[in-house]
Coordinates of C-alpha atoms (C1' of nucleotides) in Angstrom, one line a residue:
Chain A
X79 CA 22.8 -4.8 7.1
X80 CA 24.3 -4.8 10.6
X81 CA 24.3 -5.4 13.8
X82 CA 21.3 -8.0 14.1
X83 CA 22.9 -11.4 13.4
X84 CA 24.2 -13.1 16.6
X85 CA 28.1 -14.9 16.6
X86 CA 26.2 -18.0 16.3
X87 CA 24.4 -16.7 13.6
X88 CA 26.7 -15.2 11.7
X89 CA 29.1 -18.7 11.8
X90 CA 25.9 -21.1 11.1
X91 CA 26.2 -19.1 7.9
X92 CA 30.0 -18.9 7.8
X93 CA 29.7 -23.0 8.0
X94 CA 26.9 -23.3 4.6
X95 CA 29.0 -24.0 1.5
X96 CA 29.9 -21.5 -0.8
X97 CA 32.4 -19.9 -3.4
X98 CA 34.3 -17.2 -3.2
X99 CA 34.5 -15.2 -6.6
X100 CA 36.7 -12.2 -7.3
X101 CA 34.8 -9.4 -9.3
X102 CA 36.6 -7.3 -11.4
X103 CA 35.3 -3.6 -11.0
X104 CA 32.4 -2.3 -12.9
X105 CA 31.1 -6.1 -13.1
X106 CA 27.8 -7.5 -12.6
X107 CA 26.5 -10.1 -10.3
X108 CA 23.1 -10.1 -11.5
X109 CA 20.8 -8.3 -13.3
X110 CA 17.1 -7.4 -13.7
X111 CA 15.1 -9.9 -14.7
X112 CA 17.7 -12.8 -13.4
X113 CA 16.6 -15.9 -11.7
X114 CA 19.0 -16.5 -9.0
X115 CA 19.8 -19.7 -7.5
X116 CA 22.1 -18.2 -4.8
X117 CA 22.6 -15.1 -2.9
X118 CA 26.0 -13.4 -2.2
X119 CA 27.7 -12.5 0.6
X120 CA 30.1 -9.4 0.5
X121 CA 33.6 -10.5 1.9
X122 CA 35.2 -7.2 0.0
X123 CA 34.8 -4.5 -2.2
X124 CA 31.6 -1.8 -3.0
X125 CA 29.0 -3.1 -3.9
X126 CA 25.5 -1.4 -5.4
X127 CA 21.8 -2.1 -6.4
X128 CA 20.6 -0.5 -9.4
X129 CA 17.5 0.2 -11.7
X130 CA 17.4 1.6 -15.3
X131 CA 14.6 3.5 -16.4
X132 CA 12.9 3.0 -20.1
X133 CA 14.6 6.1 -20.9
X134 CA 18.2 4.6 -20.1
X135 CA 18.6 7.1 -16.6
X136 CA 19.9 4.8 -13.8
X137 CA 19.2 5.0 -10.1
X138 CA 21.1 3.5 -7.6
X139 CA 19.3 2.3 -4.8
X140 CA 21.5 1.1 -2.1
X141 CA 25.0 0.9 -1.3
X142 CA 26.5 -2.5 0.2
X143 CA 30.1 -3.6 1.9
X144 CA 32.2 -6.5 3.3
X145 CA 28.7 -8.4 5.7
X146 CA 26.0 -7.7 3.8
X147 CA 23.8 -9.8 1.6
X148 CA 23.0 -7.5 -1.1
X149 CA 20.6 -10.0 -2.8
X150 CA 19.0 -12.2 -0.3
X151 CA 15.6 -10.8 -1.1
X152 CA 15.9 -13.2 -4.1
X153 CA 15.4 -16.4 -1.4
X154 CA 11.9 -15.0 -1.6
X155 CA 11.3 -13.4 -5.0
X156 CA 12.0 -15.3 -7.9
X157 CA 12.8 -12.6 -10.7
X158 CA 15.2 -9.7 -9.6
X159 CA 13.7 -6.6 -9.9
X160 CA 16.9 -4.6 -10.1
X161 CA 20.5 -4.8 -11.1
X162 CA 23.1 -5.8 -8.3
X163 CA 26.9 -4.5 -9.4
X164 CA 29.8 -4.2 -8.2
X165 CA 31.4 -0.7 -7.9
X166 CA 35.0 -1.6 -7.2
X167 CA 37.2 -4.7 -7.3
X168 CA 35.3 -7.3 -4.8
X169 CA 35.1 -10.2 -3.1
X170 CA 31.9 -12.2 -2.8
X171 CA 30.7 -15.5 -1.6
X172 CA 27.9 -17.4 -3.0
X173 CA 25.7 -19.5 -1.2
X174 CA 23.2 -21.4 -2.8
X175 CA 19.5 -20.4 -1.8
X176 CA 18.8 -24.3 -0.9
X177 CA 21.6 -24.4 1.7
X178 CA 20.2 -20.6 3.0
X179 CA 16.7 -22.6 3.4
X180 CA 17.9 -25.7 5.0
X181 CA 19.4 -23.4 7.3
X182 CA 16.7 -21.6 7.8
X183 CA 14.2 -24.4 8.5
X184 CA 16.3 -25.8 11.2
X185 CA 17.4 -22.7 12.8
X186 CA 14.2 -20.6 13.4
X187 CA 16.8 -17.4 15.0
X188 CA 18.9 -17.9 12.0
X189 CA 15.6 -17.8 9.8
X190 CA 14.4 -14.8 12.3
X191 CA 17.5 -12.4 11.9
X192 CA 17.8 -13.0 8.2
X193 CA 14.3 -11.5 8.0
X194 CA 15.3 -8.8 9.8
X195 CA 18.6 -7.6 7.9
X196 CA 16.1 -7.5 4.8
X197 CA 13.5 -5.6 6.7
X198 CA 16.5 -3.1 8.1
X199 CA 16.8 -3.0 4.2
X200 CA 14.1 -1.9 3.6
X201 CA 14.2 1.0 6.2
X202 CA 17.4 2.1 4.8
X203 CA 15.4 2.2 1.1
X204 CA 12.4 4.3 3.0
X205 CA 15.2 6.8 4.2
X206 CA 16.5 6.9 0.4
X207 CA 13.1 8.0 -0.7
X208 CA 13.2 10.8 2.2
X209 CA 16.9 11.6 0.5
X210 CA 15.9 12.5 -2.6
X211 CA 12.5 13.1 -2.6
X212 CA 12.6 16.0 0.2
X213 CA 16.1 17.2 0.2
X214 CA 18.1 19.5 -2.0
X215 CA 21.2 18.2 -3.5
X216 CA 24.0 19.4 -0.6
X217 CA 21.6 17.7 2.0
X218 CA 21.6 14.6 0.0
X219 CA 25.0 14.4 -0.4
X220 CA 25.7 14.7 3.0
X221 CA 22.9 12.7 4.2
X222 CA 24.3 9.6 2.0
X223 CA 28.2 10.0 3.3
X224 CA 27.0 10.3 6.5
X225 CA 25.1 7.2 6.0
X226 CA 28.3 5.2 4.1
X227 CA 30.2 6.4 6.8
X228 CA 28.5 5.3 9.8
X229 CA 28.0 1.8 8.3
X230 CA 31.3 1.6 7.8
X231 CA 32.1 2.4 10.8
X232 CA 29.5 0.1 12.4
X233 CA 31.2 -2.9 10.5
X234 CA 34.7 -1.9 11.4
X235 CA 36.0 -0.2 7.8
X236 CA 36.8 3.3 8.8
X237 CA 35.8 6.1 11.2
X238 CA 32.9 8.4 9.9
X239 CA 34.8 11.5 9.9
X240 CA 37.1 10.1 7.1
X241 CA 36.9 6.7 5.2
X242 CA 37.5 5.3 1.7
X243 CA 34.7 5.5 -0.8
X244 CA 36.0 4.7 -4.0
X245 CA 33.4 5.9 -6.1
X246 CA 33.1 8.4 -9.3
X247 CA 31.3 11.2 -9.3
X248 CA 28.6 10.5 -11.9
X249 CA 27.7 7.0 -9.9
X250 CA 27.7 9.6 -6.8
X251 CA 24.9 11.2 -9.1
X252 CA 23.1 8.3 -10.1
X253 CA 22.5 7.5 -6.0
X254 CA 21.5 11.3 -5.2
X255 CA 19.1 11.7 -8.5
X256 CA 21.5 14.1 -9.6
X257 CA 23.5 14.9 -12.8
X258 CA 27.3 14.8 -12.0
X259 CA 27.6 18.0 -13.5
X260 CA 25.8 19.4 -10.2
X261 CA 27.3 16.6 -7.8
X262 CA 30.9 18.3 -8.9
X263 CA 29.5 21.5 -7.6
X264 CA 27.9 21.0 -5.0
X265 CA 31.1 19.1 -3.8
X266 CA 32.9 22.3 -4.1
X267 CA 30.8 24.2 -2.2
X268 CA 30.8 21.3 0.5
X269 CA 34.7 21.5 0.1
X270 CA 34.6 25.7 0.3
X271 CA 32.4 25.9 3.3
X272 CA 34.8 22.9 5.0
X273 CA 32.0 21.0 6.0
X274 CA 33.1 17.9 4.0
X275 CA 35.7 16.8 1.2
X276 CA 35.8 14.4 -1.3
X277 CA 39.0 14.1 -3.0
X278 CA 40.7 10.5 -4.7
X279 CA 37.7 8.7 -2.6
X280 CA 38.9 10.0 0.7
X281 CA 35.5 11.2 2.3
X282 CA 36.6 13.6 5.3
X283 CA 34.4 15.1 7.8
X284 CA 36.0 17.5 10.0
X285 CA 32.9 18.3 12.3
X286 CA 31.0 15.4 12.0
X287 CA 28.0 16.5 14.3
X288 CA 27.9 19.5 12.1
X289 CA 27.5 17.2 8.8
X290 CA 24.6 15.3 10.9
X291 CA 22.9 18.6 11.8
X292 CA 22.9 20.1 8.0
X293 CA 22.1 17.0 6.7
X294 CA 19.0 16.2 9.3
X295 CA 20.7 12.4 9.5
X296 CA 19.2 10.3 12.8
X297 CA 20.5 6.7 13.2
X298 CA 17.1 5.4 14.2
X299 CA 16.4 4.4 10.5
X300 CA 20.2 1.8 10.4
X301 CA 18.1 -0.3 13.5
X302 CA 21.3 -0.5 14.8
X303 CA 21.4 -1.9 18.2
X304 CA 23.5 0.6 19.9
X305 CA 21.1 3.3 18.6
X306 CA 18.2 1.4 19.8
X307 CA 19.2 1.0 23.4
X308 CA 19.8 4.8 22.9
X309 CA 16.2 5.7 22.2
Chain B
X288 CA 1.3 -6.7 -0.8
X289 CA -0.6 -9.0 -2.8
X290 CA -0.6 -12.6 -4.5
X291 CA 2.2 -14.6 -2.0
X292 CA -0.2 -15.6 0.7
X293 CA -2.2 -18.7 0.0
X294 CA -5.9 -19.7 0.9
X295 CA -4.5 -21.8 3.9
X296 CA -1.9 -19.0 5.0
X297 CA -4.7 -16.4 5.1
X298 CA -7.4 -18.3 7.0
X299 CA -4.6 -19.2 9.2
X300 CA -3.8 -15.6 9.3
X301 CA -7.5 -15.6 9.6
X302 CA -8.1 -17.4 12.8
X303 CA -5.2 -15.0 14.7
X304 CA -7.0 -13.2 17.7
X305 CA -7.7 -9.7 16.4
X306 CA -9.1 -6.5 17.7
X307 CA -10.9 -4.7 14.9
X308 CA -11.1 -0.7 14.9
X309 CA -12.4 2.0 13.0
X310 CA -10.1 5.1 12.3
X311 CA -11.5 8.5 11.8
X312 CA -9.4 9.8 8.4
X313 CA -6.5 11.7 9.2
X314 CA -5.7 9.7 12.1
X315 CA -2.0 7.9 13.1
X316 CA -1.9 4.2 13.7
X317 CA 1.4 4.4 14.8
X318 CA 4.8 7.2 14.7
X319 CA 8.0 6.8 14.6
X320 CA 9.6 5.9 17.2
X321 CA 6.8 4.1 18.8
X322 CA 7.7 0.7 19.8
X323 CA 4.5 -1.0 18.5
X324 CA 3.6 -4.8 19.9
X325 CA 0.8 -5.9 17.2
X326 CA 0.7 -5.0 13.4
X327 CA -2.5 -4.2 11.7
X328 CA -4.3 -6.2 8.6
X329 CA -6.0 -3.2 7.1
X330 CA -9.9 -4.3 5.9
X331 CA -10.7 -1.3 4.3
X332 CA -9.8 2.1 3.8
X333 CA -6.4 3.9 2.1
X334 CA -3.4 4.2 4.4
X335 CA 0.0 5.4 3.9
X336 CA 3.4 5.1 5.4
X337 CA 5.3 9.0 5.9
X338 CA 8.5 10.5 7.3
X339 CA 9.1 14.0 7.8
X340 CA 12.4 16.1 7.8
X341 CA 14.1 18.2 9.9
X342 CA 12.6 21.1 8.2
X343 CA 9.7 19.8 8.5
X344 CA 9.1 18.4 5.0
X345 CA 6.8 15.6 4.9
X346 CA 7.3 12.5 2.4
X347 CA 5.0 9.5 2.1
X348 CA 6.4 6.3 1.5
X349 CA 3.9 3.6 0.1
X350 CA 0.5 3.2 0.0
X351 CA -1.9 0.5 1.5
X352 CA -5.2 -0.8 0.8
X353 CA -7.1 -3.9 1.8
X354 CA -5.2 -7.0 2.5
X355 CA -1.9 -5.2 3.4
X356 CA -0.2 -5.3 6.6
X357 CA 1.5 -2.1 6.4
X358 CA 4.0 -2.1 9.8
X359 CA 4.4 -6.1 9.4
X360 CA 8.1 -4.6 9.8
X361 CA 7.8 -3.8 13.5
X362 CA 7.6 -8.2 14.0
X363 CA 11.2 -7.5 14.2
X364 CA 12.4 -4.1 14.3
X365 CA 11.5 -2.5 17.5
X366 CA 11.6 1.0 17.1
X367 CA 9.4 2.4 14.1
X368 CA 11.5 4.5 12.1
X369 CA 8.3 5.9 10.1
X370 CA 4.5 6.8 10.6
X371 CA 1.2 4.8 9.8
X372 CA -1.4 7.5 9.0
X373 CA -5.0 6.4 7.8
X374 CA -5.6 9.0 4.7
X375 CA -9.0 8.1 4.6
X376 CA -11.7 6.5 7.9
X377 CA -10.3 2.9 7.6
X378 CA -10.5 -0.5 9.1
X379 CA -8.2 -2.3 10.3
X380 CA -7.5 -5.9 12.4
X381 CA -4.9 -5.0 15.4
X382 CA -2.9 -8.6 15.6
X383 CA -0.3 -9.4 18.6
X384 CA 3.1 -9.7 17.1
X385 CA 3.4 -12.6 20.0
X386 CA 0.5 -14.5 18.3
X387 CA 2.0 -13.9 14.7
X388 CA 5.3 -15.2 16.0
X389 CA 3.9 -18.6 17.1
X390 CA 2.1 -19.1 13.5
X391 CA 5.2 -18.3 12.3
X392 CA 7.3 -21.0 14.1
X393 CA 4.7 -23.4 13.9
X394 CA 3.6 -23.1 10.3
X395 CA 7.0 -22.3 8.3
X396 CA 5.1 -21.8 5.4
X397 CA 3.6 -18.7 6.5
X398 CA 6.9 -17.7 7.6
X399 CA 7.9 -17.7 4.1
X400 CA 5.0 -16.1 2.8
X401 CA 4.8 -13.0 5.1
X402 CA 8.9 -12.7 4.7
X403 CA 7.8 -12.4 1.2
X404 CA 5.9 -9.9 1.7
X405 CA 7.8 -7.4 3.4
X406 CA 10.1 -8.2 0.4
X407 CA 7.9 -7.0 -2.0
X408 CA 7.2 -4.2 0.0
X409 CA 11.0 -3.2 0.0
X410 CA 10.9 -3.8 -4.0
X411 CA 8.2 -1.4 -3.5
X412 CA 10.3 1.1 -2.2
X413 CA 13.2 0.5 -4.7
X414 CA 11.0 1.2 -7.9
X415 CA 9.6 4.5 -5.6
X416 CA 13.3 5.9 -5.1
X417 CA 13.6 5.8 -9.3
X418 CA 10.0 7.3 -9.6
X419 CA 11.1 10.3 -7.2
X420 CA 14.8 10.2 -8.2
X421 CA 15.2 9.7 -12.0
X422 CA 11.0 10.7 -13.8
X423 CA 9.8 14.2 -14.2
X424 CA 6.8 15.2 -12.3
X425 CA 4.3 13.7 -15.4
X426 CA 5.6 10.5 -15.3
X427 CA 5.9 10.1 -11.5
X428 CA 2.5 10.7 -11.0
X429 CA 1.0 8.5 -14.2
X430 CA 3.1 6.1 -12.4
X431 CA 2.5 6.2 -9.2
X432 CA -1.7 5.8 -10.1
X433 CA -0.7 3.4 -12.1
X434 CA 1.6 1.3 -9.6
X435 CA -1.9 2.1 -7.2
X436 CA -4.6 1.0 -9.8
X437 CA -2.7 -2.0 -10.6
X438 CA -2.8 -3.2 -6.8
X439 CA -6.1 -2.4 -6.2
X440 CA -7.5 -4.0 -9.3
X441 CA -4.9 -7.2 -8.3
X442 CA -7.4 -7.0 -4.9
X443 CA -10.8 -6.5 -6.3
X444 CA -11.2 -2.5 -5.4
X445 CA -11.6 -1.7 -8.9
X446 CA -10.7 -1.7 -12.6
X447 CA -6.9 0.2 -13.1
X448 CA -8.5 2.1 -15.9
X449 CA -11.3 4.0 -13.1
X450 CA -10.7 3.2 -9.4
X451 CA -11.4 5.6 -6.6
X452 CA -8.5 7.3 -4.7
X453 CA -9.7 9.6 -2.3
X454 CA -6.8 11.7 -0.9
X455 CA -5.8 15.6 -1.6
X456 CA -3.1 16.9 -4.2
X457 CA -0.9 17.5 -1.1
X458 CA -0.6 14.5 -0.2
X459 CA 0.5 13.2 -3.7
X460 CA 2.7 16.2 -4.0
X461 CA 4.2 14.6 -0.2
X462 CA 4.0 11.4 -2.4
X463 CA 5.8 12.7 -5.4
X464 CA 8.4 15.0 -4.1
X465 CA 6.6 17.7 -5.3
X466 CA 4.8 21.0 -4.3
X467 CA 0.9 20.9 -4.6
X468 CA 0.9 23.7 -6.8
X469 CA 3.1 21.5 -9.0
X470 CA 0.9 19.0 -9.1
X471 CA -1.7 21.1 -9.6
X472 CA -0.2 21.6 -12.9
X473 CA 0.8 18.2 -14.2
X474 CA -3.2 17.2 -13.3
X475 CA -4.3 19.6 -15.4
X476 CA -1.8 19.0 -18.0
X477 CA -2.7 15.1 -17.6
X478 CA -6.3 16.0 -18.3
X479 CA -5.8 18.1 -21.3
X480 CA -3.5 15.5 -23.1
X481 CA -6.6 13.2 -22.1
X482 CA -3.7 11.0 -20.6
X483 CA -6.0 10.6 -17.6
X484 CA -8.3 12.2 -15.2
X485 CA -8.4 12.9 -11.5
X486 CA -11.3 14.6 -9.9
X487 CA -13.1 14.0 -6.9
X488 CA -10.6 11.4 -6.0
X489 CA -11.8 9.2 -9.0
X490 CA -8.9 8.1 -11.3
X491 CA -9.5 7.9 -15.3
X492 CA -7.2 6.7 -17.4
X493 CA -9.0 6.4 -20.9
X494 CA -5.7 4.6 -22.6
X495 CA -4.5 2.4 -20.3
X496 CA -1.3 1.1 -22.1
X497 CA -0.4 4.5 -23.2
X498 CA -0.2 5.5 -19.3
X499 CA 2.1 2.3 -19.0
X500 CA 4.3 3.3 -21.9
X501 CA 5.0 7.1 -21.0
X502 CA 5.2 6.2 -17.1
X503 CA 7.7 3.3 -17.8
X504 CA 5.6 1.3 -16.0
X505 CA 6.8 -2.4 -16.0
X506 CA 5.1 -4.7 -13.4
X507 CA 7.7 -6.6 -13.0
X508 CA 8.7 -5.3 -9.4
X509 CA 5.1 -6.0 -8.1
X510 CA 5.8 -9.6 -8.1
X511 CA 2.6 -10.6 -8.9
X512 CA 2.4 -14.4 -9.6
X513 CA 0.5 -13.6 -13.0
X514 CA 3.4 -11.2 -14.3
X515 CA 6.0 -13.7 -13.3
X516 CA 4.8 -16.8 -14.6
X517 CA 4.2 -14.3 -17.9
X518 CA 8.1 -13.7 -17.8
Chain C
dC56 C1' 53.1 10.2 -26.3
dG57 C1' 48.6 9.9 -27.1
dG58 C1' 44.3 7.7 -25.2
dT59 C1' 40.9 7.3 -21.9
dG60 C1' 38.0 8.0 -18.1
dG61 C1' 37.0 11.1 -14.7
dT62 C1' 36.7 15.9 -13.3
dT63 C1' 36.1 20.8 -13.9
dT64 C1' 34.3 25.1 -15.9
dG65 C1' 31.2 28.3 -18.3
dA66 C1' 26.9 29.6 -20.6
dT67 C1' 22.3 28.8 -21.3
dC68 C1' 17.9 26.6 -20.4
dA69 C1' 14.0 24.2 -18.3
dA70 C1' 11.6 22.3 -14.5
dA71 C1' 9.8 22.9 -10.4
dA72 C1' 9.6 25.9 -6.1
dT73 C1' 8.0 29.9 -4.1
dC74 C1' 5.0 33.6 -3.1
dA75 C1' 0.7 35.5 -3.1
dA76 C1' -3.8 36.0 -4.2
dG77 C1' -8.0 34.1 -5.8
dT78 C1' -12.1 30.6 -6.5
dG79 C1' -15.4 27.3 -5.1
dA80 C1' -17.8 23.6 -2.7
dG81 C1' -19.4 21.7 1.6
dG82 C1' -20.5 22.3 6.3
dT83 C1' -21.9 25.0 10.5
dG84 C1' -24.2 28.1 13.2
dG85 C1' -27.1 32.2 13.7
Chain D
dC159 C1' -32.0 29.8 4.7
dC160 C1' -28.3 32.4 4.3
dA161 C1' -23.7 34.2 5.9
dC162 C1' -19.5 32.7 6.6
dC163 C1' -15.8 29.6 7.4
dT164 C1' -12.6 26.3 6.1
dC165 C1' -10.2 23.4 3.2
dA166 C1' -9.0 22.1 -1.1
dC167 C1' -8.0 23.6 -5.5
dT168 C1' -6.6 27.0 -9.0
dT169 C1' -4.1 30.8 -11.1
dG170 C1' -0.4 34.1 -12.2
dA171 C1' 4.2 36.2 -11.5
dT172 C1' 8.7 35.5 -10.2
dT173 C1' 12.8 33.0 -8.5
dT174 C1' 15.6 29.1 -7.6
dT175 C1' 17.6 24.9 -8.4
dG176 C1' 19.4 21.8 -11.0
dA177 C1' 19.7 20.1 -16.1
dT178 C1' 21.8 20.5 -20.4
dC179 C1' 25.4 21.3 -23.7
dA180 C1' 29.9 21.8 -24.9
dA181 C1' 34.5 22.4 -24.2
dA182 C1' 38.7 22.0 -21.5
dC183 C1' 41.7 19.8 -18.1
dC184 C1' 44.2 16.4 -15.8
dA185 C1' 46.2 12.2 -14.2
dC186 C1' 47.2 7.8 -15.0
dC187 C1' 48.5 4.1 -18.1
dG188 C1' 49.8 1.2 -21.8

DNA sequence: CGGTGGTTTGATCAAAATCAAGTGAGGTGG
DNA sequence: CCACCTCACTTGATTTTGATCAAACCACCG
């Protein structure tokens, strides 16, 4: 959720109402089967989308920082379909979906790039499905740093080749479609063959093209602009 | 993609210039990377969205059938970051994103509507990454006929409990995350529980709710209008 | 100092992949 | 009309990957 929304854009939003809340970690800021009246817009913190199966397993099914709008989907779609929870300690402001519309209505590029941060989304989800459907678990775990990382990057939190992800090992799991028994193995081996470490939620990359290579990671799917102009 | 558009936002649809063509099966619409200027309203046939790997390793995304606009996406993302592949000969109505971009500024309503449905699409994909990431191969493929039956009886192409699917076991292995050999298997052990049938691209399900039940199948992330108000 | 949550390790097991070789039906050309 | 070709499906044997189960370990914290 980068890249798309113009200055103007991005401070028609920054002038809607809304209210900050602090989220304590491990905290929810809505659930399946929620009606939301408001969306939220990430000032701080990890954030994640989630599903539970009947039998209890949990997917996650996207991972969101300070810029994004995690939930706006919920403009559109009444019920939520899946959970939306935050990971660490965060800072989020909610703005009510009538003030989004309003917006919206009277600002057609507003309305226009709003549209497209979901639809980039959905790419991102598309590329998840790729992730675990098609790769084993040291591509996938590459694959999704590599993916943190450069959005990261992109918004100005890090460099690729080493930022913060504070994030445990079995919720690591839970994203890749693994158990964490095998995501704390497949870490070491990562760690052994010094292609990437994970230690107290310091992701480092030392040859980050390397990491892109084994992982078969290609930018085109973030739609960011850079990577457009690229192609 | 079903349910969101009203009478009057389809026969405006309707009245779009459109170029109609018929696609041999097998055939591309549009790869990535392609910087597509129109989108396509398919009339009939089964079409699918796909990526494929580094190594090669092809995995299908979502499947379409009458009424869906499969690369609505590329209205606002330039670069496709995926492929439309006709499985079977299809239909479809070739629209100019220009002309979808003045019925969109001129009738806000359908603005909403076809935002909506690339949402649902992208809720789509969500409940896809938990059918590939967190079921076993049994339940990902009860629930991935199921998640199709229910769309194409939502549309008129049939009842959910017998509707016709013609594509090959490697595709739904592409679709599953599977090998065809695998699925293979689960068909066969499918048919022998009596769970539900597949042959000659015919789909049987003799217990419908029992399918529902041992897929986890909850409806819920369709958005139907039906399912919600039920809610 | 003892809890607690996260990580690590080892042993065993199950699911699905892989490899390799059939079968079988539909379509084509001699 | 039949031989044969191709593509999809099927089967069996074997291997690999990752899951499961169970028990430490370790750091931080109240």
């Amino acid at each position: 959720m980068t890249s798309s929304l113009s200055d103007q854009d991005v401070s028609a939003i920054g002038r809607l109402p809304f209210v900050i809340k602090e989220l304590p970690a491990r905290s929810s800021i809505c659930r399946e089967r929620d009606r939301p009246v408001q969306s939220c817009l990430i000032v701080s913190g990890l954030i994640c989308r989630a599903k539970v199966t009947g039998e209890g397993a949990r997917q996650l099914l996207s991972f969101h920082i300070a810029g994004d709008i995690p939930d706006l989907q919920s403009l559109h779609l009444e019920v939520m379909d899946h959970d939306v929870i935050a990971l660490t300690e965060a800072k989020v402001a909610f703005i009510a979906h009538e003030d989004i519309r309003r917006l919206w209505r009277e600002q057609p590029d507003v309305a226009a790039a709003l549209w497209r941060e979901t639809l980039i989304d959905a790419s991102v989800f598309r590329e998840w499905i790729v992730n675990v459907g098609r790769r084993d678990a040291a591509q996938r775990m590459m694959h999704l740093l590599f993916e943190v990382g450069c959005r990261m990057q992109a918004m100005g939190l890090g460099e690729i080749g080493s930022f913060h992800m504070p994030i445990t090992q079995a919720d690591l799991a839970d994203a890749l479609g693994l158990t964490s028994v095998h995501v704390n193995r497949v870490l070491q081996d990562l760690r052994r063959e010094g292609v990437l470490d994970f230690k107290r939620s310091l992701v480092t990359m030392n040859d980050v093209e390397r990491v892109a290579v084994l992982s078969g990671f290609d930018p085109l799917y973030l739609h960011h602009s850079c990577s457009e102009e690229a192609a």
